[in-house]
């Protein structure tokens, strides 16, 4: 049951989802056994672990749990009014030993690869498979089957892979576009590509670089504005050099990845919810520890800073080629509006919903520029945030690809209104933050937080005790 704050104390949020997916996939591609610690036991990351197992990597979990066991344990109740679970809940983190397929390559799986809700799993997997003579049916849940796959299939097909739609296209209004389920076929003759992506997407970039490191020849990639760079940082740990040449990323093909040990830092995007809750809730002060401080992931702190929020960062050390440290946030009674630069949108894309919530408590009109990609996430997040803020009595609307929030320094006090996050973990957590900060809202179906953060409600409760 989420009640009104304050939130006080330290929190160690689960491991970074983006880094965890990449570590598992690169370990699967590598020769030898990699040890990956700090993996979050979240649905998305478990989907990647299961997919690489189906493709022939050997995954074992250190300690008493198995992969199947982690997936089956419950993590959260169904709505925010139910009691938090205790016995039998998933552990927040686990360590996996992954014996990769290396030079023998992945095997053709005997069942569809079900990526669940995870776009990163589906898109990066295609890059992993592209340079091998294997065929796999890639699918996911209803939400993932509505998300565009053409952006990643196009460069991979230019390299030599092929895809065919299996089943009917989910969204006839947005054709031509490719949707899961897709039958994906790689090719051992795959060749490097020079690709200028029309969108900034770390998933597209990663798929191309992973494929390019094994394909023949050179692969070179550019995107309009920089997206998160975890793949470029991690590939060298597995023995593959990535160069930057004239603003493009370049990788030479025909490489062999060798096993590496990776320690996954805590996820700054998950930490953002508690930090925002602290900023909004009177009497709060929260410190998130051991968090990844990759500049491409903590740009949301600059946005909070521009709103006048009391946030500070302390860098400590590097892990998995990533900077790590702690972030602290405290209640800020008066916030001001903000206008974000279009070039920043890829770096704050996962935090826009919770930033918009903070902006809704600021005085003045905030504009988040060029955030149309939010429509392609686990749900249409632009519609979701506009709907949530509407329940709080705040005027918010889409203007082209911009999101406008007319903050009045307060939310309306009314009877609690129900909000459905439509199965979207980040919208559910944003609404739970609003509730902790005193908003009159009840969150239906909060169980979807397990996609990235199974223990979210438990941790929030602990910060309030
Ligand atoms: C991710 C990249 C982003 C982000 C997603 C995770 C990744 O998506 O929104 O949550 O791990 O590469 P796009 O690449 O589609 O921008």
Short mmCIF file of C-alpha atoms and ligand atoms in Angstrom, two decimals:
data_model
loop_
_atom_site.label_atom_id
_atom_site.label_comp_id
_atom_site.label_asym_id
_atom_site.label_seq_id
_atom_site.Cartn_x
_atom_site.Cartn_y
_atom_site.Cartn_z
CA UNK A 1 0.00 0.00 0.00
CA UNK A 2 1.63 3.29 -1.05
CA UNK A 3 0.90 6.14 1.31
CA UNK A 4 1.99 9.77 1.41
CA UNK A 5 5.72 10.43 2.07
CA UNK A 6 8.15 11.59 3.39
CA UNK A 7 10.80 9.27 2.00
CA UNK A 8 14.05 9.12 3.94
CA UNK A 9 17.19 7.01 3.73
CA UNK A 10 19.36 5.07 1.31
CA UNK A 11 18.25 2.75 -1.43
CA UNK A 12 20.05 0.33 -3.69
CA UNK A 13 17.84 -0.02 -6.74
CA UNK A 14 18.17 -3.09 -9.04
CA UNK A 15 20.95 -3.45 -11.58
CA UNK A 16 20.90 -1.44 -14.79
CA UNK A 17 18.58 -3.10 -17.27
CA UNK A 18 20.42 -1.82 -20.36
CA UNK A 19 23.83 -2.94 -19.11
CA UNK A 20 22.44 -6.31 -17.93
CA UNK A 21 20.96 -7.16 -21.36
CA UNK A 22 24.23 -6.29 -23.08
CA UNK A 23 26.38 -8.25 -20.62
CA UNK A 24 24.24 -11.39 -21.06
CA UNK A 25 24.20 -11.11 -24.85
CA UNK A 26 27.94 -10.44 -25.21
CA UNK A 27 28.69 -13.29 -22.77
CA UNK A 28 26.54 -15.59 -24.93
CA UNK A 29 28.45 -14.52 -28.06
CA UNK A 30 31.84 -15.02 -26.37
CA UNK A 31 34.21 -17.96 -26.11
CA UNK A 32 34.50 -19.11 -22.47
CA UNK A 33 32.59 -18.44 -19.28
CA UNK A 34 31.68 -14.92 -18.17
CA UNK A 35 30.59 -14.02 -14.66
CA UNK A 36 28.00 -11.27 -14.43
CA UNK A 37 27.07 -9.93 -11.03
CA UNK A 38 24.39 -7.46 -10.01
CA UNK A 39 21.84 -8.66 -12.57
CA UNK A 40 18.31 -7.49 -11.77
CA UNK A 41 15.80 -10.34 -11.39
CA UNK A 42 13.33 -8.37 -13.49
CA UNK A 43 11.13 -9.84 -16.21
CA UNK A 44 12.95 -8.06 -19.04
CA UNK A 45 16.40 -9.29 -18.05
CA UNK A 46 15.12 -12.82 -17.38
CA UNK A 47 13.68 -12.79 -20.92
CA UNK A 48 17.17 -12.13 -22.32
CA UNK A 49 18.69 -14.84 -20.10
CA UNK A 50 16.11 -17.38 -21.29
CA UNK A 51 16.58 -16.38 -24.94
CA UNK A 52 20.35 -16.95 -24.88
CA UNK A 53 19.76 -20.32 -23.17
CA UNK A 54 17.39 -21.33 -25.99
CA UNK A 55 20.12 -20.35 -28.44
CA UNK A 56 22.69 -22.62 -26.80
CA UNK A 57 24.48 -20.54 -24.15
CA UNK A 58 24.74 -22.25 -20.74
CA UNK A 59 23.39 -19.99 -18.00
CA UNK A 60 23.71 -20.93 -14.34
CA UNK A 61 22.73 -18.80 -11.39
CA UNK A 62 25.14 -18.63 -8.45
CA UNK A 63 23.49 -19.59 -5.15
CA UNK A 64 20.31 -21.53 -4.46
CA UNK A 65 18.11 -20.10 -7.24
CA UNK A 66 17.80 -21.23 -10.83
CA UNK A 67 16.70 -19.06 -13.75
CA UNK A 68 13.30 -20.76 -13.86
CA UNK A 69 12.93 -20.30 -10.12
CA UNK A 70 13.67 -16.55 -10.31
CA UNK A 71 11.07 -16.05 -13.02
CA UNK A 72 8.33 -17.85 -11.14
CA UNK A 73 8.64 -16.14 -7.80
CA UNK A 74 6.23 -13.32 -7.30
CA UNK A 75 7.59 -9.83 -6.84
CA UNK A 76 4.70 -7.45 -6.39
CA UNK A 77 1.02 -7.37 -5.63
CA UNK A 78 -1.45 -6.50 -8.38
CA UNK A 79 -2.41 -3.03 -7.30
CA UNK A 80 -0.97 -0.49 -4.96
CA UNK A 81 -3.58 -1.16 -2.29
CA UNK A 82 -2.52 -4.78 -1.73
CA UNK A 83 0.04 -5.69 0.97
CA UNK A 84 3.67 -5.90 -0.11
CA UNK A 85 5.01 -9.46 -0.51
CA UNK A 86 7.72 -10.86 1.72
CA UNK A 87 8.44 -14.61 1.72
CA UNK A 88 9.08 -16.06 -1.72
CA UNK A 89 9.69 -12.68 -3.34
CA UNK A 90 12.42 -12.43 -5.96
CA UNK A 91 15.87 -11.49 -4.70
CA UNK A 92 16.79 -8.00 -5.95
CA UNK A 93 19.96 -9.18 -7.71
CA UNK A 94 21.63 -12.35 -8.89
CA UNK A 95 24.95 -13.47 -10.36
CA UNK A 96 25.03 -15.55 -13.53
CA UNK A 97 27.77 -17.66 -15.08
CA UNK A 98 27.32 -17.70 -18.83
CA UNK A 99 29.21 -20.14 -21.03
CA UNK A 100 28.99 -18.63 -24.50
CA UNK A 101 28.61 -20.38 -27.83
CA UNK A 102 31.72 -18.62 -29.16
CA UNK A 103 32.97 -19.81 -32.54
CA UNK A 104 30.32 -22.55 -32.83
CA UNK A 105 27.60 -19.93 -32.97
CA UNK A 106 24.04 -20.05 -31.69
CA UNK A 107 21.81 -23.00 -32.49
CA UNK A 108 18.44 -22.71 -34.19
CA UNK A 109 16.01 -22.70 -31.26
CA UNK A 110 13.27 -25.31 -31.21
CA UNK A 111 10.64 -22.89 -29.89
CA UNK A 112 9.85 -19.20 -30.49
CA UNK A 113 12.06 -16.72 -28.61
CA UNK A 114 9.56 -14.99 -26.37
CA UNK A 115 10.95 -11.58 -25.40
CA UNK A 116 7.96 -10.75 -23.18
CA UNK A 117 7.71 -6.98 -22.76
CA UNK A 118 11.35 -6.29 -23.61
CA UNK A 119 12.15 -4.26 -26.73
CA UNK A 120 15.86 -4.34 -25.93
CA UNK A 121 15.81 -8.16 -25.88
CA UNK A 122 14.03 -8.43 -29.22
CA UNK A 123 16.04 -5.79 -31.07
CA UNK A 124 19.51 -6.67 -29.76
CA UNK A 125 18.87 -10.39 -30.30
CA UNK A 126 18.35 -9.71 -34.00
CA UNK A 127 21.80 -8.12 -34.12
CA UNK A 128 23.31 -11.11 -32.31
CA UNK A 129 21.72 -13.58 -34.76
CA UNK A 130 22.35 -11.62 -37.98
CA UNK A 131 25.85 -13.00 -38.76
CA UNK A 132 24.93 -16.68 -38.18
CA UNK A 133 23.10 -19.23 -40.35
CA UNK A 134 20.22 -19.62 -37.89
CA UNK A 135 16.52 -18.96 -38.04
CA UNK A 136 14.32 -17.97 -35.11
CA UNK A 137 10.77 -16.86 -34.58
CA UNK A 138 10.97 -13.78 -32.36
CA UNK A 139 7.88 -12.73 -30.48
CA UNK A 140 6.69 -10.93 -27.36
CA UNK A 141 3.66 -9.83 -25.39
CA UNK A 142 0.83 -7.67 -26.77
CA UNK A 143 2.70 -4.44 -26.04
CA UNK A 144 5.93 -5.58 -27.73
CA UNK A 145 3.98 -6.83 -30.74
CA UNK A 146 2.79 -3.26 -31.29
CA UNK A 147 6.30 -1.76 -31.32
CA UNK A 148 8.15 -0.98 -34.57
CA UNK A 149 10.89 -3.40 -35.62
CA UNK A 150 11.67 -1.99 -39.07
CA UNK A 151 14.24 0.41 -37.58
CA UNK A 152 16.46 -2.52 -36.62
CA UNK A 153 15.47 -5.01 -39.35
CA UNK A 154 16.45 -2.51 -42.09
CA UNK A 155 20.18 -2.23 -41.31
CA UNK A 156 20.43 -5.94 -40.48
CA UNK A 157 18.81 -6.90 -43.79
CA UNK A 158 21.23 -4.54 -45.55
CA UNK A 159 23.96 -6.66 -43.94
CA UNK A 160 22.49 -9.91 -45.29
CA UNK A 161 19.87 -11.04 -42.75
CA UNK A 162 16.26 -11.51 -43.77
CA UNK A 163 12.95 -11.19 -41.96
CA UNK A 164 9.45 -12.26 -42.76
CA UNK A 165 6.36 -11.28 -40.89
CA UNK A 166 4.66 -14.20 -39.22
CA UNK A 167 1.01 -13.60 -38.50
CA UNK A 168 -0.82 -10.39 -39.20
CA UNK A 169 0.64 -6.92 -38.75
CA UNK A 170 -0.59 -5.50 -35.49
CA UNK A 171 -1.14 -1.87 -36.54
CA UNK A 172 -2.52 -1.41 -39.98
CA UNK A 173 -2.64 2.37 -39.50
CA UNK A 174 1.17 2.57 -39.41
CA UNK A 175 2.13 0.32 -42.27
CA UNK A 176 4.61 -0.10 -43.84
CA UNK A 177 6.22 -1.18 -40.62
CA UNK A 178 7.36 -4.51 -39.24
CA UNK A 179 5.96 -6.00 -36.06
CA UNK A 180 6.61 -9.15 -34.06
CA UNK A 181 6.19 -12.04 -34.42
CA UNK A 182 8.96 -12.05 -37.03
CA UNK A 183 10.84 -14.95 -38.50
CA UNK A 184 14.44 -13.76 -38.47
CA UNK A 185 17.11 -15.44 -40.55
CA UNK A 186 20.79 -14.65 -40.17
CA UNK A 187 23.51 -15.37 -42.73
CA UNK A 188 27.14 -16.41 -42.30
CA UNK A 189 27.84 -14.27 -45.36
CA UNK A 190 26.63 -11.09 -43.54
CA UNK A 191 28.69 -8.06 -44.50
CA UNK A 192 29.46 -4.82 -42.67
CA UNK A 193 27.29 -1.81 -43.43
CA UNK A 194 27.53 1.96 -43.39
CA UNK A 195 24.31 3.03 -41.71
CA UNK A 196 22.93 6.49 -40.94
CA UNK A 197 20.06 5.87 -38.58
CA UNK A 198 17.26 8.43 -38.98
CA UNK A 199 16.45 8.08 -35.27
CA UNK A 200 18.64 8.14 -32.18
CA UNK A 201 18.21 4.69 -30.71
CA UNK A 202 20.66 2.73 -28.60
CA UNK A 203 18.80 -0.43 -29.49
CA UNK A 204 19.31 0.08 -33.23
CA UNK A 205 22.92 1.15 -32.72
CA UNK A 206 23.64 -1.86 -30.50
CA UNK A 207 22.09 -4.36 -32.90
CA UNK A 208 24.21 -2.97 -35.76
CA UNK A 209 27.44 -2.94 -33.74
CA UNK A 210 26.90 -6.47 -32.38
CA UNK A 211 26.20 -7.79 -35.88
CA UNK A 212 29.08 -5.74 -37.30
CA UNK A 213 31.64 -7.20 -34.91
CA UNK A 214 31.16 -10.66 -36.47
CA UNK A 215 30.15 -9.77 -40.05
CA UNK A 216 32.70 -9.49 -42.84
CA UNK A 217 34.34 -6.10 -43.36
CA UNK A 218 33.79 -2.79 -41.61
CA UNK A 219 30.59 -1.45 -40.05
CA UNK A 220 30.09 2.25 -39.50
CA UNK A 221 27.11 3.82 -37.73
CA UNK A 222 25.78 7.33 -37.13
CA UNK A 223 22.66 8.73 -35.47
CA UNK A 224 21.24 12.28 -35.21
CA UNK A 225 22.07 12.75 -31.49
CA UNK A 226 23.97 10.45 -29.19
CA UNK A 227 21.99 7.65 -27.52
CA UNK A 228 23.20 5.68 -24.48
CA UNK A 229 26.66 4.23 -25.16
CA UNK A 230 26.79 1.07 -23.03
CA UNK A 231 27.46 -1.19 -26.04
CA UNK A 232 30.47 0.85 -27.18
CA UNK A 233 31.80 0.83 -23.63
CA UNK A 234 31.28 -2.90 -23.09
CA UNK A 235 32.42 -4.42 -26.40
CA UNK A 236 36.11 -3.70 -25.64
CA UNK A 237 35.77 -5.65 -22.36
CA UNK A 238 34.85 -8.65 -24.53
CA UNK A 239 37.81 -7.98 -26.84
CA UNK A 240 36.20 -5.93 -29.63
CA UNK A 241 37.54 -2.47 -30.34
CA UNK A 242 35.05 0.27 -31.26
CA UNK A 243 36.48 3.45 -32.77
CA UNK A 244 34.94 6.87 -33.22
CA UNK A 245 35.85 8.33 -36.59
CA UNK A 246 34.46 11.72 -37.60
CA UNK A 247 31.48 11.34 -35.27
CA UNK A 248 30.71 7.79 -36.51
CA UNK A 249 31.14 4.53 -34.61
CA UNK A 250 33.29 2.03 -36.47
CA UNK A 251 33.81 -1.65 -35.74
CA UNK A 252 35.88 -4.12 -37.75
CA UNK A 253 34.16 -7.45 -38.40
CA UNK A 254 35.33 -11.03 -38.19
CA UNK A 255 36.11 -10.69 -34.49
CA UNK A 256 35.81 -13.28 -31.73
CA UNK A 257 34.45 -12.15 -28.41
CA UNK A 258 36.22 -13.57 -25.35
CA UNK A 259 34.55 -14.05 -21.95
CA UNK A 260 34.66 -11.21 -19.42
CA UNK A 261 33.50 -10.49 -15.90
CA UNK A 262 30.99 -7.68 -15.52
CA UNK A 263 29.58 -6.00 -12.46
CA UNK A 264 26.29 -4.28 -13.23
CA UNK A 265 25.76 -0.95 -11.43
CA UNK A 266 22.33 0.06 -10.10
CA UNK A 267 19.96 1.51 -12.68
CA UNK A 268 19.84 5.34 -12.73
CA UNK A 269 16.47 5.21 -14.51
CA UNK A 270 14.98 3.19 -11.62
CA UNK A 271 16.62 5.52 -9.08
CA UNK A 272 14.94 8.49 -10.82
CA UNK A 273 11.57 7.53 -9.32
CA UNK A 274 12.71 7.71 -5.70
CA UNK A 275 14.74 10.86 -6.37
CA UNK A 276 11.69 12.52 -7.92
CA UNK A 277 9.53 11.33 -5.01
CA UNK A 278 12.02 12.94 -2.61
CA UNK A 279 11.95 16.25 -4.52
CA UNK A 280 8.12 16.28 -4.41
CA UNK A 281 7.45 15.02 -0.87
CA UNK A 282 7.78 17.38 2.05
CA UNK A 283 10.47 16.35 4.56
CA UNK A 284 12.15 13.88 2.19
CA UNK A 285 15.81 13.11 1.57
CA UNK A 286 16.85 10.01 -0.39
CA UNK A 287 20.25 8.71 -1.44
CA UNK A 288 20.52 6.13 -4.21
CA UNK A 289 23.79 4.20 -3.89
CA UNK A 290 25.98 2.32 -6.32
CA UNK A 291 24.16 3.89 -9.26
CA UNK A 292 25.50 4.08 -12.80
CA UNK A 293 26.53 7.66 -13.59
CA UNK A 294 26.93 7.30 -17.36
CA UNK A 295 26.42 10.87 -18.66
CA UNK A 296 24.02 9.56 -21.32
CA UNK A 297 21.78 8.22 -18.55
CA UNK A 298 21.78 10.92 -15.88
CA UNK A 299 20.93 13.91 -18.04
CA UNK A 300 17.63 13.89 -16.14
CA UNK A 301 19.54 15.31 -13.16
CA UNK A 302 20.41 18.39 -15.22
CA UNK A 303 16.73 18.81 -16.07
CA UNK A 304 15.80 18.48 -12.38
CA UNK A 305 18.58 20.96 -11.58
CA UNK A 306 17.14 23.46 -14.08
CA UNK A 307 13.81 23.16 -12.26
CA UNK A 308 15.63 24.15 -9.07
CA UNK A 309 15.41 20.66 -7.52
CA UNK A 310 17.88 19.86 -4.76
CA UNK A 311 19.88 17.01 -6.32
CA UNK A 312 23.57 16.18 -6.04
CA UNK A 313 25.91 13.51 -7.37
CA UNK A 314 28.96 11.91 -5.83
CA UNK A 315 31.13 9.83 -8.17
CA UNK A 316 32.91 6.85 -6.64
CA UNK A 317 34.37 4.30 -9.04
CA UNK A 318 34.00 2.63 -12.42
CA UNK A 319 32.43 -0.77 -12.92
CA UNK A 320 31.90 -2.49 -16.29
CA UNK A 321 33.61 0.51 -17.92
CA UNK A 322 30.86 2.66 -16.42
CA UNK A 323 31.13 5.43 -13.81
CA UNK A 324 29.33 4.65 -10.55
CA UNK A 325 28.45 6.67 -7.46
CA UNK A 326 25.58 8.00 -5.42
CA UNK A 327 22.83 10.51 -6.11
CA UNK A 328 20.98 12.41 -3.42
CA UNK A 329 17.74 14.37 -3.69
CA UNK A 330 15.79 16.38 -1.13
CA UNK A 331 12.39 17.99 -0.93
CA UNK A 332 12.29 21.22 -2.90
CA UNK A 333 9.34 23.46 -1.98
CA UNK A 334 9.40 25.68 -5.06
CA UNK A 335 10.21 24.41 -8.52
CA UNK A 336 10.36 26.33 -11.79
CA UNK A 337 9.43 25.29 -15.31
CA UNK A 338 11.96 23.96 -17.80
CA UNK A 339 12.38 23.66 -21.57
CA UNK A 340 14.49 20.74 -22.75
CA UNK A 341 16.61 20.78 -25.89
CA UNK A 342 15.56 18.45 -28.76
CA UNK A 343 19.11 17.01 -28.79
CA UNK A 344 18.65 15.85 -25.20
CA UNK A 345 15.59 13.70 -25.83
CA UNK A 346 17.46 10.39 -26.40
CA UNK A 347 19.31 10.87 -23.08
CA UNK A 348 16.19 11.50 -21.00
CA UNK A 349 13.67 9.38 -22.90
CA UNK A 350 13.01 6.88 -20.08
CA UNK A 351 12.70 9.60 -17.45
CA UNK A 352 10.38 12.02 -19.30
CA UNK A 353 7.25 10.63 -17.60
CA UNK A 354 8.58 11.24 -14.08
CA UNK A 355 10.21 14.54 -15.12
CA UNK A 356 6.83 15.66 -16.47
CA UNK A 357 5.31 14.78 -13.10
CA UNK A 358 7.90 16.97 -11.34
CA UNK A 359 7.25 19.74 -13.91
CA UNK A 360 3.54 19.52 -13.09
CA UNK A 361 4.37 20.71 -9.55
CA UNK A 362 6.53 23.58 -10.86
CA UNK A 363 5.29 27.08 -11.52
CA UNK A 364 5.07 27.82 -15.23
CA UNK A 365 4.85 26.01 -18.54
CA UNK A 366 7.44 23.32 -19.21
CA UNK A 367 8.18 21.96 -22.67
CA UNK A 368 9.91 18.64 -23.38
CA UNK A 369 11.07 18.99 -26.99
CA UNK A 370 11.14 16.16 -29.56
CA UNK A 371 9.92 13.37 -27.35
CA UNK A 372 7.64 11.73 -29.96
CA UNK A 373 9.58 8.44 -29.51
CA UNK A 374 7.66 8.04 -26.26
CA UNK A 375 4.71 6.91 -28.37
CA UNK A 376 6.73 3.82 -29.35
CA UNK A 377 7.59 2.63 -25.86
CA UNK A 378 5.90 -0.10 -23.78
CA UNK A 379 2.74 1.99 -24.18
CA UNK A 380 2.04 5.37 -25.75
CA UNK A 381 3.75 7.17 -22.89
CA UNK A 382 2.83 10.64 -24.16
CA UNK A 383 -0.87 9.78 -23.95
CA UNK A 384 -0.29 8.07 -20.58
CA UNK A 385 1.45 11.02 -18.94
CA UNK A 386 -1.09 13.51 -20.31
CA UNK A 387 -3.85 11.28 -18.86
CA UNK A 388 -2.14 10.97 -15.46
CA UNK A 389 -1.49 14.70 -15.15
CA UNK A 390 -5.10 15.36 -16.16
CA UNK A 391 -6.23 13.28 -13.16
CA UNK A 392 -4.09 15.57 -10.98
CA UNK A 393 -5.83 18.63 -12.42
CA UNK A 394 -2.81 19.71 -14.49
CA UNK A 395 -3.16 20.79 -18.12
CA UNK A 396 -0.71 18.83 -20.28
CA UNK A 397 -0.81 18.17 -24.00
CA UNK A 398 1.12 17.03 -27.03
CA UNK A 399 2.14 19.67 -29.55
CA UNK A 400 3.62 17.79 -32.52
CA UNK A 401 6.44 15.79 -30.94
CA UNK A 402 6.71 18.10 -27.92
CA UNK A 403 5.11 17.54 -24.52
CA UNK A 404 3.78 20.67 -22.81
CA UNK A 405 3.01 20.73 -19.08
CA UNK A 406 1.31 23.77 -17.56
CA UNK A 407 2.46 23.65 -13.96
CA UNK A 408 0.59 25.64 -11.33
CA UNK A 409 2.71 24.70 -8.34
CA UNK A 410 0.07 22.28 -6.99
CA UNK A 411 -2.19 19.40 -7.85
CA UNK A 412 -5.93 19.44 -7.38
CA UNK A 413 -7.29 17.86 -4.22
CA UNK A 414 -10.11 15.54 -5.15
CA UNK A 415 -11.23 12.04 -4.31
CA UNK A 416 -8.69 9.43 -5.41
CA UNK A 417 -9.06 8.79 -9.13
CA UNK A 418 -8.01 5.46 -10.69
CA UNK A 419 -5.10 5.46 -13.14
CA UNK A 420 -4.37 2.54 -15.42
CA UNK A 421 -0.71 2.40 -16.55
CA UNK A 422 -1.75 0.08 -19.42
CA UNK A 423 0.86 -2.45 -18.36
CA UNK A 424 3.69 0.11 -18.66
CA UNK A 425 6.19 -0.14 -15.77
CA UNK A 426 7.46 3.43 -16.03
CA UNK A 427 3.97 4.91 -16.07
CA UNK A 428 3.00 2.75 -13.06
CA UNK A 429 6.03 3.93 -11.08
CA UNK A 430 5.40 7.56 -12.07
CA UNK A 431 1.83 7.30 -10.76
CA UNK A 432 3.04 5.64 -7.54
CA UNK A 433 5.49 8.53 -7.06
CA UNK A 434 2.60 10.97 -7.51
CA UNK A 435 0.65 9.08 -4.86
CA UNK A 436 3.61 9.07 -2.45
CA UNK A 437 3.88 12.83 -2.99
CA UNK A 438 0.26 13.31 -1.96
CA UNK A 439 -1.67 13.13 -5.24
CA UNK A 440 -5.21 11.77 -5.12
CA UNK A 441 -4.70 8.82 -7.41
CA UNK A 442 -4.90 5.06 -7.08
CA UNK A 443 -2.85 2.88 -9.41
CA UNK A 444 -4.57 -0.05 -11.04
CA UNK A 445 -2.43 -2.99 -11.97
CA UNK A 446 0.88 -1.89 -10.46
CA UNK A 447 2.23 -5.44 -10.92
CA UNK A 448 3.78 -4.37 -14.25
CA UNK A 449 6.63 -2.71 -12.29
CA UNK A 450 8.23 -6.19 -12.23
CA UNK A 451 9.35 -5.61 -15.82
CA UNK A 452 12.22 -3.53 -14.44
CA UNK A 453 11.82 -3.32 -10.65
CA UNK A 454 10.01 -6.21 -8.90
CA UNK A 455 10.68 -4.82 -5.40
CA UNK A 456 9.62 -1.23 -6.13
CA UNK A 457 6.71 -1.08 -3.68
CA UNK A 458 8.70 -2.80 -0.93
CA UNK A 459 11.60 -0.37 -1.32
CA UNK A 460 9.25 2.62 -1.38
CA UNK A 461 7.59 1.38 1.80
CA UNK A 462 10.98 0.95 3.47
CA UNK A 463 11.94 4.53 2.59
CA UNK A 464 8.72 5.68 4.22
CA UNK A 465 9.10 3.74 7.46
C1 LIG B 1 17.41 1.06 -24.36
C2 LIG B 1 17.31 2.08 -25.25
C3 LIG B 1 16.19 3.02 -25.28
C4 LIG B 1 15.41 2.97 -23.97
C5 LIG B 1 15.12 1.58 -23.51
C6 LIG B 1 16.42 0.82 -23.31
C7 LIG B 1 18.60 0.18 -24.46
O1 LIG B 1 15.32 2.70 -26.34
O2 LIG B 1 14.19 3.68 -24.09
O3 LIG B 1 14.41 1.60 -22.29
O4 LIG B 1 18.89 -0.55 -23.49
O5 LIG B 1 19.26 0.21 -25.49
P1 LIG B 1 15.61 3.17 -27.85
O6 LIG B 1 16.88 2.56 -28.30
O7 LIG B 1 14.45 2.64 -28.63
O8 LIG B 1 15.67 4.64 -27.82
#
